[in-house]
Amino acid sequence: MKNVTDCNVRVKEIELNGFKNVEHGLIKMPSTVEKKFFEHGSDILGIYGQNGSGKTAVIEAMTIIQCLLKGEPLDEYIVNYIGKKSDTCSLRVRFSIDAAERKSLVDYCVELSRNEESFKVAKESLSLTKWNGEKFLKKKLLLGYEEKM
């Protein structure tokens, strides 16, 4: 790979659990449903739905994921995003990465836990599944963190 512009990264799935008003939500991009994981075209132009259906939650979840992947701190108001029915919420995003001859699916998962008026990252993982041209190989855990009780 010569430079970063030779790499194509696309969001393939977004899953929210206990985040804001979303008890459970899973969005699979059309290319994922069609098993065209390494298509270079856009999958999504916008998000639409009824009021209260979770559109804003998806955008805010992606903002949190972006901050965490960049190593930026999260604002304290994030505690308010953890659903009212639980003291935890989880976010998962699956990306496809196409970098010349290297093609992979990457899963990033994070669990946030509420404690009084604050929150903490209780679990975090990053895993990779390589594509060998015919099939996906065994998933490998690259990063795993779980808070000890």
PDB file of C-alpha atoms in Angstrom:
ATOM      1  CA  MET A   1       0.000   0.000   0.000  1.00  0.00           C
ATOM      2  CA  LYS A   2       1.517   3.296  -1.091  1.00  0.00           C
ATOM      3  CA  ASN A   3      -0.579   5.723   0.966  1.00  0.00           C
ATOM      4  CA  VAL A   4      -3.831   6.060   2.887  1.00  0.00           C
ATOM      5  CA  THR A   5      -5.779   7.077  -0.224  1.00  0.00           C
ATOM      6  CA  ASP A   6      -5.250   3.536  -1.532  1.00  0.00           C
ATOM      7  CA  CYS A   7      -7.454   2.282   1.304  1.00  0.00           C
ATOM      8  CA  ASN A   8     -11.254   2.115   1.130  1.00  0.00           C
ATOM      9  CA  VAL A   9     -13.106   1.968   4.477  1.00  0.00           C
ATOM     10  CA  ARG A  10     -16.903   1.606   4.613  1.00  0.00           C
ATOM     11  CA  VAL A  11     -19.411   1.202   7.456  1.00  0.00           C
ATOM     12  CA  LYS A  12     -21.265  -2.081   6.941  1.00  0.00           C
ATOM     13  CA  GLU A  13     -23.320  -2.502  10.137  1.00  0.00           C
ATOM     14  CA  ILE A  14     -24.287  -0.418  13.140  1.00  0.00           C
ATOM     15  CA  GLU A  15     -25.808  -1.996  16.256  1.00  0.00           C
ATOM     16  CA  LEU A  16     -27.155  -0.135  19.293  1.00  0.00           C
ATOM     17  CA  ASN A  17     -28.321  -1.699  22.558  1.00  0.00           C
ATOM     18  CA  GLY A  18     -29.774   0.372  25.407  1.00  0.00           C
ATOM     19  CA  PHE A  19     -28.628   3.596  23.764  1.00  0.00           C
ATOM     20  CA  LYS A  20     -30.953   6.584  24.239  1.00  0.00           C
ATOM     21  CA  ASN A  21     -34.445   5.455  23.207  1.00  0.00           C
ATOM     22  CA  VAL A  22     -33.195   2.398  21.273  1.00  0.00           C
ATOM     23  CA  GLU A  23     -33.468  -0.871  23.209  1.00  0.00           C
ATOM     24  CA  HIS A  24     -32.019  -2.814  20.270  1.00  0.00           C
ATOM     25  CA  GLY A  25     -31.335  -1.663  16.752  1.00  0.00           C
ATOM     26  CA  LEU A  26     -29.310  -3.120  13.908  1.00  0.00           C
ATOM     27  CA  ILE A  27     -28.681  -1.401  10.591  1.00  0.00           C
ATOM     28  CA  LYS A  28     -27.135  -3.480   7.807  1.00  0.00           C
ATOM     29  CA  MET A  29     -26.026  -1.581   4.758  1.00  0.00           C
ATOM     30  CA  PRO A  30     -27.387  -2.865   1.426  1.00  0.00           C
ATOM     31  CA  SER A  31     -23.968  -4.147   0.318  1.00  0.00           C
ATOM     32  CA  THR A  32     -23.782  -6.271   3.491  1.00  0.00           C
ATOM     33  CA  VAL A  33     -27.230  -7.738   2.925  1.00  0.00           C
ATOM     34  CA  GLU A  34     -26.189  -8.571  -0.654  1.00  0.00           C
ATOM     35  CA  LYS A  35     -22.826  -9.954   0.619  1.00  0.00           C
ATOM     36  CA  LYS A  36     -20.905  -7.428  -1.508  1.00  0.00           C
ATOM     37  CA  PHE A  37     -18.645  -6.441   1.374  1.00  0.00           C
ATOM     38  CA  PHE A  38     -15.997  -4.647  -0.653  1.00  0.00           C
ATOM     39  CA  GLU A  39     -18.113  -2.540  -2.997  1.00  0.00           C
ATOM     40  CA  HIS A  40     -16.657   0.938  -3.404  1.00  0.00           C
ATOM     41  CA  GLY A  41     -19.934   2.774  -3.951  1.00  0.00           C
ATOM     42  CA  SER A  42     -22.003   4.505  -1.306  1.00  0.00           C
ATOM     43  CA  ASP A  43     -24.614   2.483   0.567  1.00  0.00           C
ATOM     44  CA  ILE A  44     -26.545   5.285   2.189  1.00  0.00           C
ATOM     45  CA  LEU A  45     -27.610   8.797   1.295  1.00  0.00           C
ATOM     46  CA  GLY A  46     -29.603   9.636   4.401  1.00  0.00           C
ATOM     47  CA  ILE A  47     -31.569   8.321   7.347  1.00  0.00           C
ATOM     48  CA  TYR A  48     -35.325   8.691   7.558  1.00  0.00           C
ATOM     49  CA  GLY A  49     -38.012   7.432   9.901  1.00  0.00           C
ATOM     50  CA  GLN A  50     -40.742   8.420  12.311  1.00  0.00           C
ATOM     51  CA  ASN A  51     -40.081  10.726  15.230  1.00  0.00           C
ATOM     52  CA  GLY A  52     -38.479   8.779  18.079  1.00  0.00           C
ATOM     53  CA  SER A  53     -37.344   5.931  15.822  1.00  0.00           C
ATOM     54  CA  GLY A  54     -33.613   6.387  16.574  1.00  0.00           C
ATOM     55  CA  LYS A  55     -32.267   8.477  13.677  1.00  0.00           C
ATOM     56  CA  THR A  56     -30.450  10.903  15.970  1.00  0.00           C
ATOM     57  CA  ALA A  57     -29.281   8.020  18.164  1.00  0.00           C
ATOM     58  CA  VAL A  58     -27.467   6.471  15.187  1.00  0.00           C
ATOM     59  CA  ILE A  59     -25.695   9.740  14.380  1.00  0.00           C
ATOM     60  CA  GLU A  60     -24.727  10.303  18.031  1.00  0.00           C
ATOM     61  CA  ALA A  61     -23.525   6.701  18.373  1.00  0.00           C
ATOM     62  CA  MET A  62     -21.300   7.133  15.315  1.00  0.00           C
ATOM     63  CA  THR A  63     -19.900  10.345  16.826  1.00  0.00           C
ATOM     64  CA  ILE A  64     -19.020   8.432  20.009  1.00  0.00           C
ATOM     65  CA  ILE A  65     -17.407   5.634  17.983  1.00  0.00           C
ATOM     66  CA  GLN A  66     -15.395   8.203  16.025  1.00  0.00           C
ATOM     67  CA  CYS A  67     -14.146   9.884  19.220  1.00  0.00           C
ATOM     68  CA  LEU A  68     -13.157   6.560  20.781  1.00  0.00           C
ATOM     69  CA  LEU A  69     -11.350   5.336  17.656  1.00  0.00           C
ATOM     70  CA  LYS A  70      -9.437   8.618  17.505  1.00  0.00           C
ATOM     71  CA  GLY A  71      -8.524   8.354  21.202  1.00  0.00           C
ATOM     72  CA  GLU A  72     -10.448  11.482  22.144  1.00  0.00           C
ATOM     73  CA  PRO A  73     -12.171  11.845  25.533  1.00  0.00           C
ATOM     74  CA  LEU A  74     -15.951  11.656  25.667  1.00  0.00           C
ATOM     75  CA  ASP A  75     -17.996  14.471  27.185  1.00  0.00           C
ATOM     76  CA  GLU A  76     -19.661  13.791  30.535  1.00  0.00           C
ATOM     77  CA  TYR A  77     -23.164  14.354  29.080  1.00  0.00           C
ATOM     78  CA  ILE A  78     -22.770  10.969  27.340  1.00  0.00           C
ATOM     79  CA  VAL A  79     -24.068   9.448  30.609  1.00  0.00           C
ATOM     80  CA  ASN A  80     -27.508  10.679  29.492  1.00  0.00           C
ATOM     81  CA  TYR A  81     -27.292   8.495  26.361  1.00  0.00           C
ATOM     82  CA  ILE A  82     -27.354   5.300  28.397  1.00  0.00           C
ATOM     83  CA  GLY A  83     -30.967   4.100  28.266  1.00  0.00           C
ATOM     84  CA  LYS A  84     -33.259   4.487  31.251  1.00  0.00           C
ATOM     85  CA  LYS A  85     -33.968   0.736  31.555  1.00  0.00           C
ATOM     86  CA  SER A  86     -30.342  -0.266  32.187  1.00  0.00           C
ATOM     87  CA  ASP A  87     -27.079   1.016  33.591  1.00  0.00           C
ATOM     88  CA  THR A  88     -25.200  -0.041  30.446  1.00  0.00           C
ATOM     89  CA  CYS A  89     -25.406   0.436  26.712  1.00  0.00           C
ATOM     90  CA  SER A  90     -23.397  -1.094  23.898  1.00  0.00           C
ATOM     91  CA  LEU A  91     -22.427   0.074  20.436  1.00  0.00           C
ATOM     92  CA  ARG A  92     -21.008  -2.060  17.636  1.00  0.00           C
ATOM     93  CA  VAL A  93     -19.837  -0.971  14.216  1.00  0.00           C
ATOM     94  CA  ARG A  94     -18.577  -3.237  11.440  1.00  0.00           C
ATOM     95  CA  PHE A  95     -16.314  -1.749   8.795  1.00  0.00           C
ATOM     96  CA  SER A  96     -14.968  -3.200   5.591  1.00  0.00           C
ATOM     97  CA  ILE A  97     -11.391  -2.309   4.741  1.00  0.00           C
ATOM     98  CA  ASP A  98     -10.105  -2.767   1.204  1.00  0.00           C
ATOM     99  CA  ALA A  99      -6.406  -1.941   0.989  1.00  0.00           C
ATOM    100  CA  ALA A 100      -4.985  -3.290  -2.284  1.00  0.00           C
ATOM    101  CA  GLU A 101      -4.677  -7.081  -1.825  1.00  0.00           C
ATOM    102  CA  ARG A 102      -5.728  -6.922   1.842  1.00  0.00           C
ATOM    103  CA  LYS A 103      -9.457  -7.109   2.487  1.00  0.00           C
ATOM    104  CA  SER A 104     -10.966  -7.455   5.938  1.00  0.00           C
ATOM    105  CA  LEU A 105     -14.020  -6.877   8.078  1.00  0.00           C
ATOM    106  CA  VAL A 106     -13.341  -5.080  11.354  1.00  0.00           C
ATOM    107  CA  ASP A 107     -15.707  -5.051  14.345  1.00  0.00           C
ATOM    108  CA  TYR A 108     -15.422  -2.387  17.021  1.00  0.00           C
ATOM    109  CA  CYS A 109     -17.564  -2.899  20.120  1.00  0.00           C
ATOM    110  CA  VAL A 110     -17.845  -0.767  23.235  1.00  0.00           C
ATOM    111  CA  GLU A 111     -19.973  -1.010  26.364  1.00  0.00           C
ATOM    112  CA  LEU A 112     -20.567   2.094  28.457  1.00  0.00           C
ATOM    113  CA  SER A 113     -21.593   1.756  32.083  1.00  0.00           C
ATOM    114  CA  ARG A 114     -23.359   4.365  34.210  1.00  0.00           C
ATOM    115  CA  ASN A 115     -22.178   4.984  37.773  1.00  0.00           C
ATOM    116  CA  GLU A 116     -24.127   7.699  39.581  1.00  0.00           C
ATOM    117  CA  GLU A 117     -23.788  10.894  37.483  1.00  0.00           C
ATOM    118  CA  SER A 118     -20.899   9.679  35.328  1.00  0.00           C
ATOM    119  CA  PHE A 119     -20.028   6.814  32.999  1.00  0.00           C
ATOM    120  CA  LYS A 120     -17.062   4.656  32.079  1.00  0.00           C
ATOM    121  CA  VAL A 121     -15.991   2.316  29.325  1.00  0.00           C
ATOM    122  CA  ALA A 122     -16.726  -1.117  30.811  1.00  0.00           C
ATOM    123  CA  LYS A 123     -15.755  -3.224  27.768  1.00  0.00           C
ATOM    124  CA  GLU A 124     -14.067  -2.553  24.464  1.00  0.00           C
ATOM    125  CA  SER A 125     -12.935  -4.820  21.650  1.00  0.00           C
ATOM    126  CA  LEU A 126     -11.549  -4.606  18.142  1.00  0.00           C
ATOM    127  CA  SER A 127     -11.512  -7.719  15.993  1.00  0.00           C
ATOM    128  CA  LEU A 128     -10.511  -8.498  12.419  1.00  0.00           C
ATOM    129  CA  THR A 129     -11.710 -11.093   9.927  1.00  0.00           C
ATOM    130  CA  LYS A 130      -9.545 -11.419   6.811  1.00  0.00           C
ATOM    131  CA  TRP A 131     -10.909 -12.238   3.349  1.00  0.00           C
ATOM    132  CA  ASN A 132      -8.743 -14.657   1.367  1.00  0.00           C
ATOM    133  CA  GLY A 133     -10.501 -14.044  -1.949  1.00  0.00           C
ATOM    134  CA  GLU A 134     -12.956 -16.915  -1.492  1.00  0.00           C
ATOM    135  CA  LYS A 135     -14.070 -16.843   2.129  1.00  0.00           C
ATOM    136  CA  PHE A 136     -13.572 -15.107   5.457  1.00  0.00           C
ATOM    137  CA  LEU A 137     -10.959 -16.605   7.751  1.00  0.00           C
ATOM    138  CA  LYS A 138     -11.285 -17.038  11.508  1.00  0.00           C
ATOM    139  CA  LYS A 139     -11.954 -13.821  13.435  1.00  0.00           C
ATOM    140  CA  LYS A 140      -8.985 -12.521  15.449  1.00  0.00           C
ATOM    141  CA  LEU A 141      -9.230 -10.343  18.534  1.00  0.00           C
ATOM    142  CA  LEU A 142      -6.828  -7.416  18.155  1.00  0.00           C
ATOM    143  CA  LEU A 143      -7.797  -5.448  21.263  1.00  0.00           C
ATOM    144  CA  GLY A 144      -9.826  -6.512  24.246  1.00  0.00           C
ATOM    145  CA  TYR A 145     -10.578  -4.660  27.451  1.00  0.00           C
ATOM    146  CA  GLU A 146     -12.983  -5.538  30.223  1.00  0.00           C
ATOM    147  CA  GLU A 147     -13.186  -3.677  33.500  1.00  0.00           C
ATOM    148  CA  LYS A 148     -12.536  -5.900  36.483  1.00  0.00           C
ATOM    149  CA  MET A 149     -15.174  -5.772  39.178  1.00  0.00           C
TER     150      MET A 149
END
